PDB file of C-alpha atoms in Angstrom:
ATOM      1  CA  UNK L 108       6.989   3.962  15.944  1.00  0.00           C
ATOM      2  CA  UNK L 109       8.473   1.533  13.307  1.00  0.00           C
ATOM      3  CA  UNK L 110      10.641   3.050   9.862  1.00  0.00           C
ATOM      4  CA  UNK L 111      11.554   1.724   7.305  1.00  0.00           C
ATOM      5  CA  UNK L 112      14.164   4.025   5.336  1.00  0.00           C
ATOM      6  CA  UNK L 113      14.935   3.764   1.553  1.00  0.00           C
ATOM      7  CA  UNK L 114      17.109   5.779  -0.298  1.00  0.00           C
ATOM      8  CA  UNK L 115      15.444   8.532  -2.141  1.00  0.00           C
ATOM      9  CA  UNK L 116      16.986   7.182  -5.529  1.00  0.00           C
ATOM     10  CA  UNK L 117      19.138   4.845  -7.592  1.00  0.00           C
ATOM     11  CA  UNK L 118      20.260   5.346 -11.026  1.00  0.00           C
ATOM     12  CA  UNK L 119      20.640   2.256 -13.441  1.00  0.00           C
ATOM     13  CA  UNK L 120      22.103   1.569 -17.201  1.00  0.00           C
ATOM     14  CA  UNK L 121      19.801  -0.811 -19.017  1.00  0.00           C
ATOM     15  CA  UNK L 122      20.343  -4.264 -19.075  1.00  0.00           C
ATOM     16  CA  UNK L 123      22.930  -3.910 -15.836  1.00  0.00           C
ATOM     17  CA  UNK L 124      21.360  -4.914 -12.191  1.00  0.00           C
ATOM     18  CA  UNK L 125      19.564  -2.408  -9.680  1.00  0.00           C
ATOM     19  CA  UNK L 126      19.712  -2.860  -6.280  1.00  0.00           C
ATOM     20  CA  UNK L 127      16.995  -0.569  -3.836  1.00  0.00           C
ATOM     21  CA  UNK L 128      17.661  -1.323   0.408  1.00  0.00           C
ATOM     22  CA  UNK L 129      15.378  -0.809   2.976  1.00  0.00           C
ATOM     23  CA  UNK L 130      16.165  -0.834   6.463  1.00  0.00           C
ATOM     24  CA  UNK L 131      14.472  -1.130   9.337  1.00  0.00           C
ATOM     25  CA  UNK L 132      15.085  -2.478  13.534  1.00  0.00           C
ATOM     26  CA  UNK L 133      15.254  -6.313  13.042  1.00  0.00           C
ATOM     27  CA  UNK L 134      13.439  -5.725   9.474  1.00  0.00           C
ATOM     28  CA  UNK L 135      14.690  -9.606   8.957  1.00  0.00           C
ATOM     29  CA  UNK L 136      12.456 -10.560  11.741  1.00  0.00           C
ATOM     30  CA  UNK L 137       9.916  -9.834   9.821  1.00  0.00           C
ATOM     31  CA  UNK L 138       7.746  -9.974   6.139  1.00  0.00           C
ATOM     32  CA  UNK L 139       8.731  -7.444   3.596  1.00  0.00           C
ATOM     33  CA  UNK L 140       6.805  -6.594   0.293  1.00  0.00           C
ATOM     34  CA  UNK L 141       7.690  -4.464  -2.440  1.00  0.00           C
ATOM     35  CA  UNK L 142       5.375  -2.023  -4.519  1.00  0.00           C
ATOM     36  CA  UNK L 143       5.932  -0.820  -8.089  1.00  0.00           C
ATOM     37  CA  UNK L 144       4.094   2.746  -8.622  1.00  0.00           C
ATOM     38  CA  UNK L 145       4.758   4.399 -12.032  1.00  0.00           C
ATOM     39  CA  UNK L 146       3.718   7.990 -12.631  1.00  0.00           C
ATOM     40  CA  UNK L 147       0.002   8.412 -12.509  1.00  0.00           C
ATOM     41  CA  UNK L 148      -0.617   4.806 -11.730  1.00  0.00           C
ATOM     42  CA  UNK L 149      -1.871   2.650  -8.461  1.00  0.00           C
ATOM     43  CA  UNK L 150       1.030   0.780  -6.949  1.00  0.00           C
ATOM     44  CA  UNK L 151       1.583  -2.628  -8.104  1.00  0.00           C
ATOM     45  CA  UNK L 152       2.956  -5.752  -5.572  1.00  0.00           C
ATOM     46  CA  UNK L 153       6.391  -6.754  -7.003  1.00  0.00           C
ATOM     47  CA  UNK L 154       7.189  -9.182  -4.406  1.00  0.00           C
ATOM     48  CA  UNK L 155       5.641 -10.374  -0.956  1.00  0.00           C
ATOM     49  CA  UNK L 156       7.266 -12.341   1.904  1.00  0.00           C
ATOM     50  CA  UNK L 157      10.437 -11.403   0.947  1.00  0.00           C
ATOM     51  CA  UNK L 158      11.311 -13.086  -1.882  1.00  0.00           C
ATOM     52  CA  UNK L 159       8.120 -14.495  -3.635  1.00  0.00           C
ATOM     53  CA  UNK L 160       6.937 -12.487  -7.205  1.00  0.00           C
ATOM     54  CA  UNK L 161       3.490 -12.548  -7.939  1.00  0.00           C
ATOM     55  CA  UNK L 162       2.176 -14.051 -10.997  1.00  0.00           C
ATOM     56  CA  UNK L 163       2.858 -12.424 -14.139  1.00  0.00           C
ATOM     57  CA  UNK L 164       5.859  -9.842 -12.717  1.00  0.00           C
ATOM     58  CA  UNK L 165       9.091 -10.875 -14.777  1.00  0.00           C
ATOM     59  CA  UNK L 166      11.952 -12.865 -13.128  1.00  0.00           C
ATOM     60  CA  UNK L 167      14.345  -9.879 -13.153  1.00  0.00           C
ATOM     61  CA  UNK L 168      12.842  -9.043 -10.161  1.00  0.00           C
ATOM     62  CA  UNK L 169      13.728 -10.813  -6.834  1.00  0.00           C
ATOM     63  CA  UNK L 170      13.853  -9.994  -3.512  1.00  0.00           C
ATOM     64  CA  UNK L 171      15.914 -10.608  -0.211  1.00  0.00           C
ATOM     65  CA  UNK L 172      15.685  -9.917   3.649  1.00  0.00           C
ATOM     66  CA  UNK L 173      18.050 -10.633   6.679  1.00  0.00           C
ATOM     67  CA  UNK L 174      19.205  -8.537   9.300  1.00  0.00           C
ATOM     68  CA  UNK L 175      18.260  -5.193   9.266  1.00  0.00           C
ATOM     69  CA  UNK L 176      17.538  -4.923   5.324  1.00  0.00           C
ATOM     70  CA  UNK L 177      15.521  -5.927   2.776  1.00  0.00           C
ATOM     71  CA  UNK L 178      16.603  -5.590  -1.151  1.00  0.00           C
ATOM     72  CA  UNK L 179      14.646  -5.498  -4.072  1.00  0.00           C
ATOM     73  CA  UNK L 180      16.968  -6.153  -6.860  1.00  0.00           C
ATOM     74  CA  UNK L 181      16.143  -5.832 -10.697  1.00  0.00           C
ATOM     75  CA  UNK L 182      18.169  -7.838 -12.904  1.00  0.00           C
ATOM     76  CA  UNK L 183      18.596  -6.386 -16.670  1.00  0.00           C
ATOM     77  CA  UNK L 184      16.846  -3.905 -15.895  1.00  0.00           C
ATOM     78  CA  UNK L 185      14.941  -2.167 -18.627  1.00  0.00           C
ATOM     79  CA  UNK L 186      13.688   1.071 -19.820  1.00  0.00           C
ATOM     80  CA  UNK L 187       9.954  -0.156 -18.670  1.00  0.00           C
ATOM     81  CA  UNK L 188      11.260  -0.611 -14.667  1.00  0.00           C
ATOM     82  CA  UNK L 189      11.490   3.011 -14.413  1.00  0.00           C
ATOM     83  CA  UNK L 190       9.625   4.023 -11.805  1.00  0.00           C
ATOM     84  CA  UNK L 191       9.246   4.535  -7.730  1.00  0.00           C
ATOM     85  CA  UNK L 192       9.705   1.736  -5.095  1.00  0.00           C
ATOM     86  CA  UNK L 193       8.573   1.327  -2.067  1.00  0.00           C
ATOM     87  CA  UNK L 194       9.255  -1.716   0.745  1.00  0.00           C
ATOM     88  CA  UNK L 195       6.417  -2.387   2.776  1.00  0.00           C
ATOM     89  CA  UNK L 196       6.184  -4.251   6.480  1.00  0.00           C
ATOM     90  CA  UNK L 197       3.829  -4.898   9.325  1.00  0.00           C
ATOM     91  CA  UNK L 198       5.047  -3.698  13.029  1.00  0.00           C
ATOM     92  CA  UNK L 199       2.848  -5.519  15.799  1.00  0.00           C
ATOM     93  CA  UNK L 200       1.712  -1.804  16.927  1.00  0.00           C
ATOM     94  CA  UNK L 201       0.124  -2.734  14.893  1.00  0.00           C
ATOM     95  CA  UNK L 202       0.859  -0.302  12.346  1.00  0.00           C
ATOM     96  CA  UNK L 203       1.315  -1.713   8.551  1.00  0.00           C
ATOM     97  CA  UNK L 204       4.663   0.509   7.534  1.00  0.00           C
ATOM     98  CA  UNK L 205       5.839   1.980   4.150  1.00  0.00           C
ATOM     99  CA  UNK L 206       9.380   2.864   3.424  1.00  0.00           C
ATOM    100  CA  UNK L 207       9.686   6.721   1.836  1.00  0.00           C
ATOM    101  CA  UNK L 208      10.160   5.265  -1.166  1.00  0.00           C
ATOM    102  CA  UNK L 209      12.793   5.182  -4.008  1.00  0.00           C
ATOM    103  CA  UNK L 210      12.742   6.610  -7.777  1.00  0.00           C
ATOM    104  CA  UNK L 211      14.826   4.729  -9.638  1.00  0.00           C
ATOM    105  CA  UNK L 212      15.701   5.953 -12.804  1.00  0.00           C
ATOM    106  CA  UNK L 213      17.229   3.977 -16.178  1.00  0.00           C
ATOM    107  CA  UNK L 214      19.782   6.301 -18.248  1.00  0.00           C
TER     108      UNK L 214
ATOM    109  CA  UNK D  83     -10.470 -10.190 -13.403  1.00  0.00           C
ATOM    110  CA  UNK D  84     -10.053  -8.469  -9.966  1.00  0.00           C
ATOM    111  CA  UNK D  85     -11.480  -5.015  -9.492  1.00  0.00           C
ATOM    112  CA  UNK D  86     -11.279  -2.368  -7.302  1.00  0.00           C
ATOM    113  CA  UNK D  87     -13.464   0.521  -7.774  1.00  0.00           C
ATOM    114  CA  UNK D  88     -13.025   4.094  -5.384  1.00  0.00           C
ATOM    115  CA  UNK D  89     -15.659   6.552  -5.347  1.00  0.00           C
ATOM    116  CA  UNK D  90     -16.933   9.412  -2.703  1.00  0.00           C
ATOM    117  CA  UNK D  91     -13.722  11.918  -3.300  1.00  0.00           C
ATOM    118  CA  UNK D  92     -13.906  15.464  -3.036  1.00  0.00           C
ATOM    119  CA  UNK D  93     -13.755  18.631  -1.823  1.00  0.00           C
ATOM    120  CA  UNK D  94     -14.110  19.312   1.982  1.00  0.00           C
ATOM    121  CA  UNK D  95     -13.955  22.383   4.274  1.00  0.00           C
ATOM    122  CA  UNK D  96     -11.460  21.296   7.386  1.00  0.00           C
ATOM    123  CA  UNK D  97     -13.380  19.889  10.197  1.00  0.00           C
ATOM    124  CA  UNK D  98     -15.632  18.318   7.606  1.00  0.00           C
ATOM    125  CA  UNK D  99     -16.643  14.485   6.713  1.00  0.00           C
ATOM    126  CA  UNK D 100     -16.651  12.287   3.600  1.00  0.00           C
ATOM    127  CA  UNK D 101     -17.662   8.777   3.143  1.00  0.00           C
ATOM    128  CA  UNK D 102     -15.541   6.680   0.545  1.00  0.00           C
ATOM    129  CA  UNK D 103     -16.691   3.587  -0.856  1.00  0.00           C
ATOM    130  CA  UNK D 104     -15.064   0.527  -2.641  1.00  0.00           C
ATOM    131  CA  UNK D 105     -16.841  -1.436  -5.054  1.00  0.00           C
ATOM    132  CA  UNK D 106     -15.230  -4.814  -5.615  1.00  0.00           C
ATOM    133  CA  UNK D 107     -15.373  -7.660  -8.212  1.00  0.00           C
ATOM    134  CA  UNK D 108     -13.680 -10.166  -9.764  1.00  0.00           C
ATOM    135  CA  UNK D 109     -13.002 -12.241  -6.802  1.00  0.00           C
ATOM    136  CA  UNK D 110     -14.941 -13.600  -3.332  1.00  0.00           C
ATOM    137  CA  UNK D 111     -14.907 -10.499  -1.971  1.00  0.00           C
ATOM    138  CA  UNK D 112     -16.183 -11.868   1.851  1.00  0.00           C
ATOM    139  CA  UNK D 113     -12.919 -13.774   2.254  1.00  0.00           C
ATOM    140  CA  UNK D 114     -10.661 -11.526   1.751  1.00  0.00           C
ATOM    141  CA  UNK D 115      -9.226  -8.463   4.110  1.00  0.00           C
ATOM    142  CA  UNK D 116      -9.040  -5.365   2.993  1.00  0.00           C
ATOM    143  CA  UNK D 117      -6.983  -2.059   3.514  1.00  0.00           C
ATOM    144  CA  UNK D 118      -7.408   1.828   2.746  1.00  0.00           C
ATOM    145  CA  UNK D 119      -3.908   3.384   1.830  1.00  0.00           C
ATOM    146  CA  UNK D 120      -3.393   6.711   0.536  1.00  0.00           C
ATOM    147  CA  UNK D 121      -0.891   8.765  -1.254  1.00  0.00           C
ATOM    148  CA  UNK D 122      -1.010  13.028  -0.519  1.00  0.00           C
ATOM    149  CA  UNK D 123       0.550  15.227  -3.784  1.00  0.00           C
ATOM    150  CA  UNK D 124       4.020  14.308  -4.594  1.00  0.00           C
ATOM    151  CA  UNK D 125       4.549  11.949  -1.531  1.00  0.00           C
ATOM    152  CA  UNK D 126       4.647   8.016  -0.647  1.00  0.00           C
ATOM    153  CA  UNK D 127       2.489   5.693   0.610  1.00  0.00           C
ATOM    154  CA  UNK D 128       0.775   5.660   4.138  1.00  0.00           C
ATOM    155  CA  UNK D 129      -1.464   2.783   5.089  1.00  0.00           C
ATOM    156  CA  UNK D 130      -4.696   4.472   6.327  1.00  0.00           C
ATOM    157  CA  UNK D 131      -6.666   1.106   8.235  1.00  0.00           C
ATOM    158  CA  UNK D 132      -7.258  -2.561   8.001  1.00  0.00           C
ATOM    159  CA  UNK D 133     -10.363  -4.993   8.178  1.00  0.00           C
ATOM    160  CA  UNK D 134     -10.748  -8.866   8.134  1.00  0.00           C
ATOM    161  CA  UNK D 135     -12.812 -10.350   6.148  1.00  0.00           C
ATOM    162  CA  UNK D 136     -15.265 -10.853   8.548  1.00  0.00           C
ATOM    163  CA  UNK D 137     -14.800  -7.467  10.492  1.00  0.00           C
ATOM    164  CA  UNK D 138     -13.820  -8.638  13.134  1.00  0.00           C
ATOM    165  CA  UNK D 139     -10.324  -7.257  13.834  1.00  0.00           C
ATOM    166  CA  UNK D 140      -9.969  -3.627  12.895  1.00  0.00           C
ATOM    167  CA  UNK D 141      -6.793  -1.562  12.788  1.00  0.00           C
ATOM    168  CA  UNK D 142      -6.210   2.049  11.845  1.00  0.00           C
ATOM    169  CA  UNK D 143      -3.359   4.181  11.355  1.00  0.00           C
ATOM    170  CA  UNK D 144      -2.365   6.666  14.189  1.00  0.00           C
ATOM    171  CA  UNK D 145      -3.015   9.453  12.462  1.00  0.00           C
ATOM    172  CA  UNK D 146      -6.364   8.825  11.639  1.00  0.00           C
ATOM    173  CA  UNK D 147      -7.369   6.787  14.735  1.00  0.00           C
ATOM    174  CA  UNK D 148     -10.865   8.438  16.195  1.00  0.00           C
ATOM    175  CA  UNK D 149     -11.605  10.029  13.112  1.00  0.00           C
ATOM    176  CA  UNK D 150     -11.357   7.467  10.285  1.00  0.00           C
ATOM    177  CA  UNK D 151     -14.191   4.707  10.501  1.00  0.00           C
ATOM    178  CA  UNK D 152     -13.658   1.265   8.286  1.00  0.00           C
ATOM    179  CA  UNK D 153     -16.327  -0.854   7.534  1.00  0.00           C
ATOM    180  CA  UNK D 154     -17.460  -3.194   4.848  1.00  0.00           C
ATOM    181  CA  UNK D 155     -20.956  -4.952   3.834  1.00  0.00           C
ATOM    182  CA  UNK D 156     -19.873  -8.670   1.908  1.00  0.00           C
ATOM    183  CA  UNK D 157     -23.379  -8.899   0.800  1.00  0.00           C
ATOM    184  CA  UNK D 158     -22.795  -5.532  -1.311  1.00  0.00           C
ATOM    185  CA  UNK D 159     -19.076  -6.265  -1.736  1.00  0.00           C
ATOM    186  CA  UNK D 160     -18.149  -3.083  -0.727  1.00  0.00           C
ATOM    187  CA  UNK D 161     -15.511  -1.207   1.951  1.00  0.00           C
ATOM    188  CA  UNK D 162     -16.466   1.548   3.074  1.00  0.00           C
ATOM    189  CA  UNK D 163     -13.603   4.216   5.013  1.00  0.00           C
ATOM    190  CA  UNK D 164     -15.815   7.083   7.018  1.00  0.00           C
ATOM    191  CA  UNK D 165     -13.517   9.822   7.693  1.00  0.00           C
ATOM    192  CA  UNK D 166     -14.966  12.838   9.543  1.00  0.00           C
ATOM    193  CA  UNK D 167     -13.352  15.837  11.610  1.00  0.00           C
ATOM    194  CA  UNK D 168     -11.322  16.605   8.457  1.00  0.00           C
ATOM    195  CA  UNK D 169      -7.862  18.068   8.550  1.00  0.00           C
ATOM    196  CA  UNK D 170      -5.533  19.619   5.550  1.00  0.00           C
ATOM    197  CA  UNK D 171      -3.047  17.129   6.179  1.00  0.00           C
ATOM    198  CA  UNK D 172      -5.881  14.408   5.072  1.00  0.00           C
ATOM    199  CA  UNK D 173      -5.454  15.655   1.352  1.00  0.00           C
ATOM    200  CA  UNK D 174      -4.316  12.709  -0.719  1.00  0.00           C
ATOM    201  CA  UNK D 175      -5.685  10.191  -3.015  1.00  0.00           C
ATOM    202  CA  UNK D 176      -7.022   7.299  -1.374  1.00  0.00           C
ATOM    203  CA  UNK D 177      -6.679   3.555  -2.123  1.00  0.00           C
ATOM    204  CA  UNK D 178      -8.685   0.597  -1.226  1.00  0.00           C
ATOM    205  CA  UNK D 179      -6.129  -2.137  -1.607  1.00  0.00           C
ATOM    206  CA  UNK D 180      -7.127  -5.925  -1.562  1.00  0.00           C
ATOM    207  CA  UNK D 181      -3.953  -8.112   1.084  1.00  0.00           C
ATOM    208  CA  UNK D 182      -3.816  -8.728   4.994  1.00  0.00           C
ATOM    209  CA  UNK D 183      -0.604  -7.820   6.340  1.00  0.00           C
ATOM    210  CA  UNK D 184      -0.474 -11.413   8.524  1.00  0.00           C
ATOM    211  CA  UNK D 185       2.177 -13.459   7.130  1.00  0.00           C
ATOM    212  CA  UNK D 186       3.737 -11.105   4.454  1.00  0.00           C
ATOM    213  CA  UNK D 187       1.223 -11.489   1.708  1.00  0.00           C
ATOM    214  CA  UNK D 188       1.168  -7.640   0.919  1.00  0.00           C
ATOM    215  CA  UNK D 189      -1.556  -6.082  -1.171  1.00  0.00           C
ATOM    216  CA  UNK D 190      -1.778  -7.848  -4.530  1.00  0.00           C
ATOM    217  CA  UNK D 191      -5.081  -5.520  -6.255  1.00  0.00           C
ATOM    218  CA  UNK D 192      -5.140  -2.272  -5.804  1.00  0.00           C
ATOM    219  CA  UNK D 193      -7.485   0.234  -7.138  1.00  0.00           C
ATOM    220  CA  UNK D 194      -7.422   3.382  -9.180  1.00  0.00           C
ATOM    221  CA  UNK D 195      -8.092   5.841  -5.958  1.00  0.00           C
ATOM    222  CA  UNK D 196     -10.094   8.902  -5.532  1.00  0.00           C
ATOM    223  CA  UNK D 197      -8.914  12.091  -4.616  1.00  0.00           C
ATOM    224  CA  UNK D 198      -9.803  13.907  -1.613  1.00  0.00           C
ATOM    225  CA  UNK D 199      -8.557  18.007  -0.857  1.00  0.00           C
ATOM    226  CA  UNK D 200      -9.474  19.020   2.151  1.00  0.00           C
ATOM    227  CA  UNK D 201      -9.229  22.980   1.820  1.00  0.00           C
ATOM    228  CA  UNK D 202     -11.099  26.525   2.834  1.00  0.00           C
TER     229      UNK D 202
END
């Protein structure tokens, strides 16, 4: 079956950039989304088809995919971004497939 | 404004069943797909199933495939996600999320979930 893997965190000053990976087999072949879930809270889409944001979700974030990986990368990141990530893809099983997620943290 | 309303949560014995609905509104509810995702205590995301808008293409998760039913009623605009034969692994709080995976669009309105514990 089809994985995505994410690393379990990242740790970011405010105001510098944050950078969360996901990889996957050929991951560039295909769509990746990214989800914004803060404690107690449904997820929110960040950005879908690997680079497009939603309307009303800041610039800071942006998103990239080739390869094997996709990147979700938050630009000045603030105190507000804290929260868990998680990448998001569709395998042809078919089988609609979540990375583990990451918690990124802003200290 | 888009919303997405859970209900039919609970406590179950293993082996049991539960019905979960998903009110919707806000939006044309008939054209859209939807998707039932959940989220067990302290742990990610797992995409549960998938229908089109019109029901006819129908996808479900391996671990819940023959015991998870999705279906939906447009003139209601409701989802439905049948789940019967009930394990412990099955506790989590469940999503209906609005977004069909075809051509990256992800799932842009989520709900607020309702919890389901499936314990002795």
């Amino acid at each position: 079956s089809y994985e995505l893997t994410q690393p379990p965190s990242v740790s970011v000053s405010p105001g510098q950039t944050a950078s969360i990976t996901c990889s996957g087999d050929k991951l560039g072949d295909k769509y990746a989304c990214w989800y914004q879930q803060k404690p107690g809270q449904s997820p929110v889409l960040v950005i879908y088809q690997d680079r497009k944001r939603p309307s009303g979700i800041p610039e800071r974030f942006s998103g990239s995919n080739s390869g094997n990986t996709a990147t979700l990368t938050i630009s000045g990141t603030q105190a507000m971004d804290e929260a868990d990530y998680y990448c998001q893809a569709w395998d042809s099983s078919p089988n609609w497939v979540f990375g583990g997620g990451t918690k990124l943290t802003v200290l | 404004e888009v919303q997405l309303v859970e209900s039919g949560g609970g406590l179950v014995q293993p082996g049991g069943s539960l019905r979960l609905s998903c009110a919707a509104s806000g939006f044309t509810f008939s054209t859209y797909s939807m998707n039932w995702v959940r989220q067990a205590p302290g742990k990610g995301l797992e995409w549960v199933s998938y229908i089109r808008s019109s029901s006819t293409t129908i996808y479900y998760a391996d671990s819940v495939k023959g015991r998870f039913t999705i279906s939906r009623d447009n003139a209601k605009n409701s989802l439905y996600l049948q789940m019967n034969s009930l394990r412990a692994e099955d506790t989590a709080v469940y999503y209906c999320a609005r977004g069909d995976p075809a051509g990256g669009a992800g799932c842009d309105s989520w709900g607020q979930g309702t919890q389901v514990t499936v314990s002795s």
